[in-house]
mmCIF file of C-alpha atoms in Angstrom:
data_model
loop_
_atom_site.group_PDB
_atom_site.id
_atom_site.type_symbol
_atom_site.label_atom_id
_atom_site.label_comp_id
_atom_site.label_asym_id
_atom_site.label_seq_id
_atom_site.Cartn_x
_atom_site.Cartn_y
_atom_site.Cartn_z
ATOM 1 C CA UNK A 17 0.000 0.000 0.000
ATOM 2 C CA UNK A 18 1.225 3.753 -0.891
ATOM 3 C CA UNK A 19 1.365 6.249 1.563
ATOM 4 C CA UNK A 20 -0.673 9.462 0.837
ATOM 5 C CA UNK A 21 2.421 11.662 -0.186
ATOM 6 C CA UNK A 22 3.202 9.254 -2.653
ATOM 7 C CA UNK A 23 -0.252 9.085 -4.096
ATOM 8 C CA UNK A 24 0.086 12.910 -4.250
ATOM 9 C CA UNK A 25 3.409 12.855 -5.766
ATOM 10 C CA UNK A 26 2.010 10.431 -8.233
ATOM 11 C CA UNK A 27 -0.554 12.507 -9.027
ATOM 12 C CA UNK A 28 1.950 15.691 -9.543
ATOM 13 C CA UNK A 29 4.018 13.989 -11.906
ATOM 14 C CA UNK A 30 1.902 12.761 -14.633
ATOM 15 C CA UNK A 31 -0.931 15.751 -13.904
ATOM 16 C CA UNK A 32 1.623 18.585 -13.977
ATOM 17 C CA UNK A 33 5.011 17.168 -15.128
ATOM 18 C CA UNK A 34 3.174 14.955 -17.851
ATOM 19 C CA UNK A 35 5.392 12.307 -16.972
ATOM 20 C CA UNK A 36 4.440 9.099 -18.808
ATOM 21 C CA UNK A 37 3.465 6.175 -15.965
ATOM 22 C CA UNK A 38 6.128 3.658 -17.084
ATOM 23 C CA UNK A 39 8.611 6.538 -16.192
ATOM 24 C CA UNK A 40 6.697 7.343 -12.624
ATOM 25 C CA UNK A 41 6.953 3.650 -11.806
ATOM 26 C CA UNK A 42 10.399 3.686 -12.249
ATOM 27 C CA UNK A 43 11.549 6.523 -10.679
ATOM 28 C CA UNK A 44 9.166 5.736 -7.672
ATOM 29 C CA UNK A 45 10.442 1.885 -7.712
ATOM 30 C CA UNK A 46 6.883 0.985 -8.099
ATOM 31 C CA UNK A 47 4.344 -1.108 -10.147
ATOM 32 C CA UNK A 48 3.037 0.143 -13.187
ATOM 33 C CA UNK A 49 0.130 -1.104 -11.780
ATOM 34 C CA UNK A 50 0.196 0.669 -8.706
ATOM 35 C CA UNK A 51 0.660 3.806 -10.805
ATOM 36 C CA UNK A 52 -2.547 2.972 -12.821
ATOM 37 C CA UNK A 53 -4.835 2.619 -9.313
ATOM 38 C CA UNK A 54 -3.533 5.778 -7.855
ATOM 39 C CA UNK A 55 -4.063 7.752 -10.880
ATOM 40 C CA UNK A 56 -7.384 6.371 -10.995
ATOM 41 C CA UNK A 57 -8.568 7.158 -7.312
ATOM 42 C CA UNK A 58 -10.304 10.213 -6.940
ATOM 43 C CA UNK A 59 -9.377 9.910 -2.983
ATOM 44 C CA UNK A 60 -6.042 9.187 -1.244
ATOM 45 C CA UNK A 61 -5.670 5.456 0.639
ATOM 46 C CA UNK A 62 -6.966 4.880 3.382
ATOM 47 C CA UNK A 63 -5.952 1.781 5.662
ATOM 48 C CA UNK A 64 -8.646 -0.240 6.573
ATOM 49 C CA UNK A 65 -8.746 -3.419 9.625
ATOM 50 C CA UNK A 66 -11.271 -5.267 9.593
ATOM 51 C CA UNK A 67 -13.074 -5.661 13.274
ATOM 52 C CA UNK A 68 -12.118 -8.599 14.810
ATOM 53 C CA UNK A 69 -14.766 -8.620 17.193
ATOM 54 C CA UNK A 70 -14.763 -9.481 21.133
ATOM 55 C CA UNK A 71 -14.477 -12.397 23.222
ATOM 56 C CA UNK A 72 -17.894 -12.142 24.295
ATOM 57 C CA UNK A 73 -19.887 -11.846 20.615
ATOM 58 C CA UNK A 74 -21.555 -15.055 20.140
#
């Protein structure tokens, strides 16, 4: 998981820069992929745990 500066940072780069996302992937040391989702959220990542619950649920 990215942390939100370098979603933002992603986002800079190919918004402003127009740096191509093969070139942001390697200059981050990321996935291509990875590149692709963060361009494509409108909102930065957010970790999520799921609830594990208590002793006493049934």
């Amino acid at each position: 998981m990215i942390k939100v500066e370098d979603w933002a940072e992603i986002r800079r780069l190919h918004r402003a820069e127009a740096m191509p996302i093969k070139a942001i992937a390697r200059r981050m040391g990321i996935s291509k992929n990875t590149v692709k989702s963060a361009l494509a959220a409108d909102t930065p990542p957010k970790y999520r745990r799921p609830g594990k619950g208590s002793i006493a649920d049934a």
